PDB file of C-alpha atoms and ligand atoms in Angstrom:
ATOM      1  CA  UNK K   1       0.040   0.032  -0.005  1.00 52.00           C
ATOM      2  CA  UNK K   2       1.407   3.236  -0.838  1.00 54.00           C
ATOM      3  CA  UNK K   3       0.222   6.988  -0.595  1.00 60.00           C
ATOM      4  CA  UNK K   4       2.371  10.261  -0.277  1.00 77.00           C
ATOM      5  CA  UNK K   5       5.560   8.462   1.152  1.00 94.00           C
ATOM      6  CA  UNK K   6       3.975   6.010   3.054  1.00 97.00           C
ATOM      7  CA  UNK K   7       4.047   2.040   2.602  1.00 98.00           C
ATOM      8  CA  UNK K   8       2.378  -0.449   4.652  1.00 98.00           C
ATOM      9  CA  UNK K   9       4.654  -3.649   4.751  1.00 98.00           C
ATOM     10  CA  UNK K  10       4.569  -7.082   6.540  1.00 98.00           C
ATOM     11  CA  UNK K  11       7.184  -6.863   9.493  1.00 98.00           C
ATOM     12  CA  UNK K  12       9.935  -9.276   9.473  1.00 98.00           C
ATOM     13  CA  UNK K  13      12.594 -10.590  11.725  1.00 98.00           C
ATOM     14  CA  UNK K  14      14.932  -8.289  10.493  1.00 98.00           C
ATOM     15  CA  UNK K  15      12.491  -5.427  11.676  1.00 98.00           C
ATOM     16  CA  UNK K  16      12.561  -6.501  15.112  1.00 98.00           C
ATOM     17  CA  UNK K  17      15.393  -4.346  16.690  1.00 98.00           C
ATOM     18  CA  UNK K  18      14.001  -1.075  14.968  1.00 98.00           C
ATOM     19  CA  UNK K  19      10.235  -1.912  15.971  1.00 98.00           C
ATOM     20  CA  UNK K  20      11.512  -2.602  19.766  1.00 98.00           C
ATOM     21  CA  UNK K  21      12.840   0.593  19.884  1.00 98.00           C
ATOM     22  CA  UNK K  22      10.174   2.380  18.465  1.00 98.00           C
ATOM     23  CA  UNK K  23       8.000   0.884  21.098  1.00 98.00           C
ATOM     24  CA  UNK K  24       9.982   1.614  24.005  1.00 98.00           C
ATOM     25  CA  UNK K  25      10.417   4.904  22.892  1.00 98.00           C
ATOM     26  CA  UNK K  26       6.555   5.550  22.486  1.00 98.00           C
ATOM     27  CA  UNK K  27       5.960   3.629  25.618  1.00 98.00           C
ATOM     28  CA  UNK K  28       7.972   5.834  27.974  1.00 98.00           C
ATOM     29  CA  UNK K  29       6.693   9.061  26.273  1.00 97.00           C
ATOM     30  CA  UNK K  30       3.081   8.067  26.433  1.00 97.00           C
ATOM     31  CA  UNK K  31       2.260   5.904  29.267  1.00 97.00           C
ATOM     32  CA  UNK K  32       3.817   7.535  32.712  1.00 97.00           C
ATOM     33  CA  UNK K  33       0.856   9.831  32.798  1.00 95.00           C
ATOM     34  CA  UNK K  34      -1.191   6.485  32.496  1.00 97.00           C
ATOM     35  CA  UNK K  35       0.209   3.712  33.899  1.00 97.00           C
ATOM     36  CA  UNK K  36       3.390   3.075  36.428  1.00 97.00           C
ATOM     37  CA  UNK K  37       7.178   3.041  34.950  1.00 98.00           C
ATOM     38  CA  UNK K  38       7.004  -0.830  36.839  1.00 98.00           C
ATOM     39  CA  UNK K  39       4.205  -1.270  34.671  1.00 98.00           C
ATOM     40  CA  UNK K  40       5.662  -0.181  31.259  1.00 98.00           C
ATOM     41  CA  UNK K  41       8.752  -2.210  31.877  1.00 98.00           C
ATOM     42  CA  UNK K  42       6.766  -5.555  32.781  1.00 98.00           C
ATOM     43  CA  UNK K  43       4.417  -4.914  29.510  1.00 98.00           C
ATOM     44  CA  UNK K  44       7.199  -4.148  27.504  1.00 98.00           C
ATOM     45  CA  UNK K  45       9.185  -7.333  28.257  1.00 97.00           C
ATOM     46  CA  UNK K  46       6.058  -9.334  28.188  1.00 96.00           C
ATOM     47  CA  UNK K  47       4.896  -7.988  24.661  1.00 97.00           C
ATOM     48  CA  UNK K  48       8.354  -7.032  22.973  1.00 98.00           C
ATOM     49  CA  UNK K  49      10.549  -9.684  23.641  1.00 97.00           C
ATOM     50  CA  UNK K  50      12.622 -11.061  20.426  1.00 97.00           C
ATOM     51  CA  UNK K  51      10.971 -14.467  21.298  1.00 97.00           C
ATOM     52  CA  UNK K  52       7.435 -13.404  21.548  1.00 98.00           C
ATOM     53  CA  UNK K  53       7.565 -11.682  18.243  1.00 98.00           C
ATOM     54  CA  UNK K  54       9.306 -14.241  16.371  1.00 98.00           C
ATOM     55  CA  UNK K  55       6.843 -17.034  17.267  1.00 98.00           C
ATOM     56  CA  UNK K  56       3.879 -14.266  16.528  1.00 98.00           C
ATOM     57  CA  UNK K  57       5.660 -13.997  13.001  1.00 98.00           C
ATOM     58  CA  UNK K  58       5.390 -17.675  12.733  1.00 98.00           C
ATOM     59  CA  UNK K  59       1.934 -17.667  13.535  1.00 98.00           C
ATOM     60  CA  UNK K  60      -0.806 -18.004  10.783  1.00 98.00           C
ATOM     61  CA  UNK K  61      -3.277 -16.140  12.889  1.00 98.00           C
ATOM     62  CA  UNK K  62      -1.436 -13.074  14.184  1.00 98.00           C
ATOM     63  CA  UNK K  63      -0.380 -10.413  11.595  1.00 98.00           C
ATOM     64  CA  UNK K  64       2.597  -7.574  12.194  1.00 98.00           C
ATOM     65  CA  UNK K  65       2.331  -4.556   9.484  1.00 98.00           C
ATOM     66  CA  UNK K  66       4.953  -1.819   9.426  1.00 98.00           C
ATOM     67  CA  UNK K  67       4.242   1.461   8.137  1.00 98.00           C
ATOM     68  CA  UNK K  68       7.154   3.291   6.595  1.00 98.00           C
ATOM     69  CA  UNK K  69       7.312   7.086   6.016  1.00 97.00           C
ATOM     70  CA  UNK K  70       9.912   8.024   3.156  1.00 96.00           C
ATOM     71  CA  UNK K  71      11.476   4.908   4.207  1.00 96.00           C
ATOM     72  CA  UNK K  72      11.741   5.210   8.012  1.00 97.00           C
ATOM     73  CA  UNK K  73       9.925   2.969  10.342  1.00 98.00           C
ATOM     74  CA  UNK K  74       7.060   5.397  11.740  1.00 98.00           C
ATOM     75  CA  UNK K  75       4.136   3.326  13.015  1.00 98.00           C
ATOM     76  CA  UNK K  76       3.044  -0.488  13.208  1.00 98.00           C
ATOM     77  CA  UNK K  77       0.332  -2.685  14.188  1.00 98.00           C
ATOM     78  CA  UNK K  78      -0.205  -6.276  15.477  1.00 98.00           C
ATOM     79  CA  UNK K  79      -3.430  -7.877  15.190  1.00 98.00           C
ATOM     80  CA  UNK K  80      -4.708 -11.367  15.720  1.00 98.00           C
ATOM     81  CA  UNK K  81      -7.708 -13.914  15.339  1.00 98.00           C
ATOM     82  CA  UNK K  82      -9.714 -13.644  18.481  1.00 98.00           C
ATOM     83  CA  UNK K  83     -13.329 -14.467  20.269  1.00 96.00           C
ATOM     84  CA  UNK K  84     -16.190 -14.338  19.296  1.00 97.00           C
ATOM     85  CA  UNK K  85     -15.593 -16.182  16.128  1.00 97.00           C
ATOM     86  CA  UNK K  86     -15.468 -13.775  13.104  1.00 98.00           C
ATOM     87  CA  UNK K  87     -13.610 -11.145  15.358  1.00 98.00           C
ATOM     88  CA  UNK K  88      -9.874  -9.986  14.645  1.00 98.00           C
ATOM     89  CA  UNK K  89      -8.372  -7.927  17.522  1.00 98.00           C
ATOM     90  CA  UNK K  90      -6.155  -5.179  16.806  1.00 98.00           C
ATOM     91  CA  UNK K  91      -3.857  -5.965  19.425  1.00 98.00           C
ATOM     92  CA  UNK K  92      -1.110  -3.360  19.227  1.00 98.00           C
ATOM     93  CA  UNK K  93      -0.996   0.315  17.025  1.00 98.00           C
ATOM     94  CA  UNK K  94       1.818   2.601  17.582  1.00 98.00           C
ATOM     95  CA  UNK K  95       2.786   5.806  15.941  1.00 98.00           C
ATOM     96  CA  UNK K  96       5.925   7.455  16.574  1.00 98.00           C
ATOM     97  CA  UNK K  97       5.441  10.232  19.120  1.00 97.00           C
ATOM     98  CA  UNK K  98       6.704  13.172  16.791  1.00 97.00           C
ATOM     99  CA  UNK K  99       4.419  12.013  13.978  1.00 97.00           C
ATOM    100  CA  UNK K 100       1.234  11.488  16.203  1.00 97.00           C
ATOM    101  CA  UNK K 101      -1.966  13.383  14.551  1.00 96.00           C
ATOM    102  CA  UNK K 102      -0.865  13.008  11.167  1.00 96.00           C
ATOM    103  CA  UNK K 103      -3.174  10.191  10.220  1.00 97.00           C
ATOM    104  CA  UNK K 104      -0.822   7.330  10.370  1.00 98.00           C
ATOM    105  CA  UNK K 105      -2.886   5.335  12.909  1.00 98.00           C
ATOM    106  CA  UNK K 106      -6.101   5.736  10.760  1.00 98.00           C
ATOM    107  CA  UNK K 107      -4.101   4.704   7.794  1.00 98.00           C
ATOM    108  CA  UNK K 108      -3.046   1.803   9.565  1.00 98.00           C
ATOM    109  CA  UNK K 109      -6.798   0.853  10.867  1.00 98.00           C
ATOM    110  CA  UNK K 110      -8.118   1.223   7.468  1.00 98.00           C
ATOM    111  CA  UNK K 111      -5.243  -1.209   6.179  1.00 98.00           C
ATOM    112  CA  UNK K 112      -6.353  -3.469   8.969  1.00 98.00           C
ATOM    113  CA  UNK K 113     -10.161  -3.137   8.122  1.00 98.00           C
ATOM    114  CA  UNK K 114      -9.432  -3.769   4.579  1.00 97.00           C
ATOM    115  CA  UNK K 115      -7.504  -6.993   5.263  1.00 98.00           C
ATOM    116  CA  UNK K 116     -10.378  -8.099   7.660  1.00 98.00           C
ATOM    117  CA  UNK K 117     -12.999  -7.877   5.424  1.00 97.00           C
ATOM    118  CA  UNK K 118     -10.959  -9.900   2.754  1.00 96.00           C
ATOM    119  CA  UNK K 119      -9.982 -12.514   5.305  1.00 97.00           C
ATOM    120  CA  UNK K 120     -13.680 -12.694   6.053  1.00 97.00           C
ATOM    121  CA  UNK K 121     -14.043 -10.991   9.771  1.00 98.00           C
ATOM    122  CA  UNK K 122     -17.291  -9.403  10.827  1.00 98.00           C
ATOM    123  CA  UNK K 123     -15.730  -7.212  13.405  1.00 98.00           C
ATOM    124  CA  UNK K 124     -12.502  -5.342  14.640  1.00 98.00           C
ATOM    125  CA  UNK K 125     -12.252  -5.515  18.282  1.00 98.00           C
ATOM    126  CA  UNK K 126      -9.463  -3.768  20.622  1.00 98.00           C
ATOM    127  CA  UNK K 127      -8.738  -2.624  24.177  1.00 98.00           C
ATOM    128  CA  UNK K 128      -7.440   0.468  25.449  1.00 98.00           C
ATOM    129  CA  UNK K 129      -6.703   1.976  28.740  1.00 98.00           C
ATOM    130  CA  UNK K 130      -9.621   4.074  30.129  1.00 98.00           C
ATOM    131  CA  UNK K 131      -7.356   6.893  30.813  1.00 97.00           C
ATOM    132  CA  UNK K 132      -5.526   7.063  27.166  1.00 97.00           C
ATOM    133  CA  UNK K 133      -7.930   9.951  26.322  1.00 97.00           C
ATOM    134  CA  UNK K 134      -6.137  10.752  23.134  1.00 96.00           C
ATOM    135  CA  UNK K 135      -6.072   7.045  21.517  1.00 97.00           C
ATOM    136  CA  UNK K 136      -9.931   6.551  22.596  1.00 98.00           C
ATOM    137  CA  UNK K 137     -10.443   9.708  20.826  1.00 97.00           C
ATOM    138  CA  UNK K 138      -8.724   8.734  17.357  1.00 98.00           C
ATOM    139  CA  UNK K 139     -10.436   4.934  17.695  1.00 98.00           C
ATOM    140  CA  UNK K 140     -13.945   6.731  17.870  1.00 98.00           C
ATOM    141  CA  UNK K 141     -12.977   8.997  14.733  1.00 97.00           C
ATOM    142  CA  UNK K 142     -12.160   5.557  13.185  1.00 98.00           C
ATOM    143  CA  UNK K 143     -15.756   3.980  13.877  1.00 98.00           C
ATOM    144  CA  UNK K 144     -14.891   2.243  17.059  1.00 98.00           C
ATOM    145  CA  UNK K 145     -17.668   2.287  20.038  1.00 98.00           C
ATOM    146  CA  UNK K 146     -16.960   1.165  24.054  1.00 98.00           C
ATOM    147  CA  UNK K 147     -18.843  -2.224  24.114  1.00 98.00           C
ATOM    148  CA  UNK K 148     -17.459  -3.019  27.790  1.00 97.00           C
ATOM    149  CA  UNK K 149     -15.225  -1.848  30.540  1.00 97.00           C
ATOM    150  CA  UNK K 150     -13.182  -4.630  31.923  1.00 95.00           C
ATOM    151  CA  UNK K 151     -10.423  -5.226  34.489  1.00 97.00           C
ATOM    152  CA  UNK K 152      -7.596  -7.744  32.882  1.00 96.00           C
ATOM    153  CA  UNK K 153      -5.274  -9.304  35.539  1.00 97.00           C
ATOM    154  CA  UNK K 154      -1.795  -9.459  33.626  1.00 97.00           C
ATOM    155  CA  UNK K 155       0.128 -10.932  36.577  1.00 96.00           C
ATOM    156  CA  UNK K 156       3.156  -9.492  39.181  1.00 95.00           C
ATOM    157  CA  UNK K 157       0.357  -7.634  40.532  1.00 96.00           C
ATOM    158  CA  UNK K 158      -0.578  -5.415  37.477  1.00 97.00           C
ATOM    159  CA  UNK K 159      -4.015  -4.951  35.773  1.00 97.00           C
ATOM    160  CA  UNK K 160      -5.058  -3.337  32.520  1.00 96.00           C
ATOM    161  CA  UNK K 161      -8.007  -1.342  33.192  1.00 97.00           C
ATOM    162  CA  UNK K 162      -9.831  -1.096  30.176  1.00 98.00           C
ATOM    163  CA  UNK K 163     -12.440  -0.672  27.088  1.00 98.00           C
ATOM    164  CA  UNK K 164     -12.994  -2.890  25.202  1.00 98.00           C
ATOM    165  CA  UNK K 165     -14.006  -1.099  21.892  1.00 98.00           C
ATOM    166  CA  UNK K 166     -15.914  -2.746  19.013  1.00 98.00           C
ATOM    167  CA  UNK K 167     -16.509  -1.841  15.001  1.00 98.00           C
ATOM    168  CA  UNK K 168     -18.624  -3.918  13.272  1.00 98.00           C
ATOM    169  CA  UNK K 169     -17.874  -4.509   9.354  1.00 97.00           C
ATOM    170  CA  UNK K 170     -21.107  -4.800   7.883  1.00 86.00           C
ATOM    171  CA  UNK K 171     -21.025  -6.447   4.234  1.00 81.00           C
ATOM    172  CA  UNK K 172     -20.297  -3.698   1.722  1.00 76.00           C
ATOM    173  CA  UNK K 173     -23.190  -3.737  -0.962  1.00 73.00           C
ATOM    174  CA  UNK K 174     -22.041  -5.756  -3.902  1.00 67.00           C
ATOM    175  CA  UNK K 175     -21.542  -3.767  -7.335  1.00 59.00           C
ATOM    176  CA  UNK K 176     -24.490  -4.526  -9.653  1.00 51.00           C
ATOM    177  CA  UNK K 177     -23.027  -7.000 -12.229  1.00 52.00           C
ATOM    178  CA  UNK K 178     -23.928  -5.190 -15.908  1.00 53.00           C
TER     179      UNK K 178
HETATM  180  C1  COA G 201      -3.362   6.052  19.166  1.00 89.20           C
HETATM  181  C2  COA G 201      -2.821   6.292  17.604  1.00 89.20           C
HETATM  182  C3  COA G 201      -2.195   4.924  17.006  1.00 89.20           C
HETATM  183  C4  COA G 201      -3.365   7.125  16.507  1.00 89.20           C
HETATM  184  O1  COA G 201      -2.689   7.556  15.709  1.00 89.20           O
HETATM  185  P1  COA G 201      -2.349   8.748  15.089  1.00 89.20           P
HETATM  186  O2  COA G 201      -1.635   8.700  13.625  1.00 89.20           O
HETATM  187  O3  COA G 201      -1.737   9.790  16.201  1.00 89.20           O
HETATM  188  O4  COA G 201      -3.956   9.645  14.952  1.00 89.20           O
HETATM  189  P2  COA G 201      -4.637   9.912  13.293  1.00 89.20           P
HETATM  190  O5  COA G 201      -3.823  11.120  13.262  1.00 89.20           O
HETATM  191  O6  COA G 201      -4.658   8.988  12.732  1.00 89.20           O
HETATM  192  O7  COA G 201      -5.978  10.483  13.889  1.00 89.20           O
HETATM  193  C5  COA G 201      -7.012   9.816  14.326  1.00 89.20           C
HETATM  194  C6  COA G 201      -8.115  10.639  14.446  1.00 89.20           C
HETATM  195  O8  COA G 201      -8.330  10.721  15.661  1.00 89.20           O
HETATM  196  C7  COA G 201      -8.698  12.381  15.965  1.00 89.20           C
HETATM  197  N1  COA G 201      -7.847  12.187  17.420  1.00 89.20           N
HETATM  198  C8  COA G 201      -6.753  11.885  17.834  1.00 89.20           C
HETATM  199  N2  COA G 201      -6.315  12.389  19.167  1.00 89.20           N
HETATM  200  C9  COA G 201      -8.052  12.787  19.766  1.00 89.20           C
HETATM  201  C10 COA G 201      -8.553  13.316  20.989  1.00 89.20           C
HETATM  202  N3  COA G 201      -7.877  13.488  22.098  1.00 89.20           N
HETATM  203  N4  COA G 201      -9.667  13.593  21.225  1.00 89.20           N
HETATM  204  C11 COA G 201     -10.567  13.236  19.746  1.00 89.20           C
HETATM  205  N5  COA G 201      -9.994  13.045  18.875  1.00 89.20           N
HETATM  206  C12 COA G 201      -8.763  12.527  18.412  1.00 89.20           C
HETATM  207  C13 COA G 201      -7.586  13.054  15.028  1.00 89.20           C
HETATM  208  O9  COA G 201      -8.239  14.258  15.262  1.00 89.20           O
HETATM  209  C14 COA G 201      -8.084  12.131  13.978  1.00 89.20           C
HETATM  210  O10 COA G 201      -9.156  12.235  13.649  1.00 89.20           O
HETATM  211  P3  COA G 201      -9.643  13.606  11.940  1.00 89.20           P
HETATM  212  O11 COA G 201      -8.882  12.644  11.018  1.00 89.20           O
HETATM  213  O12 COA G 201     -10.872  13.842  11.845  1.00 89.20           O
HETATM  214  O13 COA G 201      -8.615  14.710  12.073  1.00 89.20           O
HETATM  215  C15 COA G 201      -1.173   7.078  18.137  1.00 89.20           C
HETATM  216  O14 COA G 201      -1.476   8.499  18.389  1.00 89.20           O
HETATM  217  C16 COA G 201      -0.429   6.653  18.934  1.00 89.20           C
HETATM  218  O15 COA G 201       0.498   5.652  18.974  1.00 89.20           O
HETATM  219  N6  COA G 201      -0.319   7.180  20.701  1.00 89.20           N
HETATM  220  C17 COA G 201       0.295   6.603  21.822  1.00 89.20           C
HETATM  221  C18 COA G 201       0.149   5.236  21.947  1.00 89.20           C
HETATM  222  C19 COA G 201      -1.223   4.355  22.055  1.00 89.20           C
HETATM  223  O16 COA G 201      -1.812   5.247  22.891  1.00 89.20           O
HETATM  224  N7  COA G 201      -1.716   3.473  21.161  1.00 89.20           N
HETATM  225  C20 COA G 201      -2.780   2.705  21.259  1.00 89.20           C
HETATM  226  C21 COA G 201      -2.558   2.074  22.449  1.00 89.20           C
HETATM  227  S1  COA G 201      -4.189   0.954  22.753  1.00 89.20           S
END
């Protein structure tokens, strides 16, 4: 996918070091007002270890995409088959801190939505911290609605106090045959 210097490609194992660096930078700039530093470190270790990402790259039900802006890694997303059946969960969506608000997140969400439709999924789902006001705003702008509020125990005494947001993907009207 290309548009004005933007390319979206599948992430590869060779991208992992740059991806982890971008995730760490984004998390430490964005999350200190939302969760503790100890929780940031715990969640980064849990979600962004080389082993975890490599296993996901080999998993047919998990997808990782990178967004390049003028050839540089600027944003990324990870999404996976989820419950109930027909659901694709957007598990990670991050744009470089200095590049937020320029449409990169929305571009990735549109790309994921198109992929979801092509693969036959009926809805997108995601979880977002209740205090992550900017991300909730961006998701609402992109058609997601809060479906429920839930606290998830993630171990070591930490919890994620989240909204679950859903975007239903009704079938698009078929073009008329001529
Ligand atoms: C959340 C995130 C992925 C969104 O990506 P982005 O590239 O910054 O967002 P976009 O530029 O595509 O903006 C999407 C829309 O949301 C809107 N928006 C952004 N912040 C908003 C806010 N606080 N309130 C209301 N709307 C908001 C934008 O105005 C835009 O709408 P528009 O196209 O009508 O102007 C990105 O900001 C990010 O990485 N944030 C930090 C990490 C994070 O919280 N990730 C999500 C974890 S669940």
